[in-house]
Amino acid sequence: MTTINGGRAMSSPVVSSRNVLKRNSMRFAASFLAALASLVAGPNAALDAASQHHDQVPGFYRLKVGDLEVTALFDGTAAFDPHWMNGTKATMDGVAKALHEDPHMLDVADTGFLVNTGKQLILVDAGAGTWWGGAALGRLAGNLRSAGYTPEEVNIVLITHLHSDHVGGLTTQDGKRVFPNADVYVAKAESDFWLSREIAAKAPEDAQPFFQSAQAIAAPYIKAGKWHTFSGSEPIVGGMQLVPLPGHAPGHTGYEFSSKGQKILFLGDIVHALRVQLQHPEVTTIFDID
Ligand SMILES: [Zn+2]
């Protein structure tokens, strides 16, 4: 058996067979590396073809309240501006100093809450959609899907108040209902105020967007007969109490669910800047009507 090694003819069977082994093992190593390379290249080629994802983990958080399954649905984050708060000079100077030391002190989150009672799927507030906060908000419907539900499955939407960061998620910019099978409930005082063209006409210029968005967002539900108002303590959902909280908005309402001795109360914008207002409950915001 004769093999070639480095251009020299080898005649020794022992040496030549060792060289064959060595050469074969080099061939094997080369083809193994080629196979590895194709394994590495394969998934990369597939990734190149797929669209990129810009979200991190889905934004939802589940908890049980008695028999109720409550899912907090993240809509987005924003930073609250210290100039949006009304407090004494001493308090606000303290806020400015604290904010300098902790720039995240006034970070806020916009969140809706899905309550699965076992019979009905109830959404409390719908996030901003495309009506507030630019691209920073409007993730609620996507997170609802990530949490295992669809907008079509929602039976009831309870609205704390008609500011667009709480109801914008109900309606698309071209006037389509995002929750086509849902009945929407809001306090009559709240609906009457923001949907009134007479009140809007007398309101200051900087309040106009709030009226315009509320009217555009409500319109398709009113047209479909899906917009309902309440003025007292009418039972809307079993095991849920209406809690009137006027002030931030004229018909601001909380919704308190109870099950098996446990309770959860959804408040809306009673507090905005938690780390300031929980220490200083007298501090209000410029968005509080009363
Ligand atoms: Zn508000």
Tab-separated table of N, CA and C and ligand atoms in Angstrom, residues 161 163 165-166 248 269 272, ligand 1:
chain	number	residue	atom	x	y	z
A	161	HIS	N	-63.100	56.586	34.332
A	161	HIS	CA	-63.369	57.950	33.866
A	161	HIS	C	-62.947	58.039	32.406
A	163	HIS	N	-60.912	60.001	30.581
A	163	HIS	CA	-59.631	60.495	30.045
A	163	HIS	C	-59.083	59.444	29.069
A	165	ASP	N	-56.284	58.224	28.336
A	165	ASP	CA	-55.320	57.184	28.723
A	165	ASP	C	-56.014	56.014	29.435
A	166	HIS	N	-57.314	56.145	29.677
A	166	HIS	CA	-58.094	55.058	30.296
A	166	HIS	C	-59.100	54.438	29.339
A	248	HIS	N	-61.300	63.871	40.500
A	248	HIS	CA	-60.392	63.879	39.342
A	248	HIS	C	-61.195	64.121	38.066
A	269	ASP	N	-57.467	57.161	38.426
A	269	ASP	CA	-56.498	58.225	38.746
A	269	ASP	C	-56.786	58.962	40.054
A	272	HIS	N	-51.751	59.844	41.221
A	272	HIS	CA	-50.912	59.744	40.029
A	272	HIS	C	-49.459	59.441	40.414
B	1	ZN	ZN	-57.395	60.757	34.396
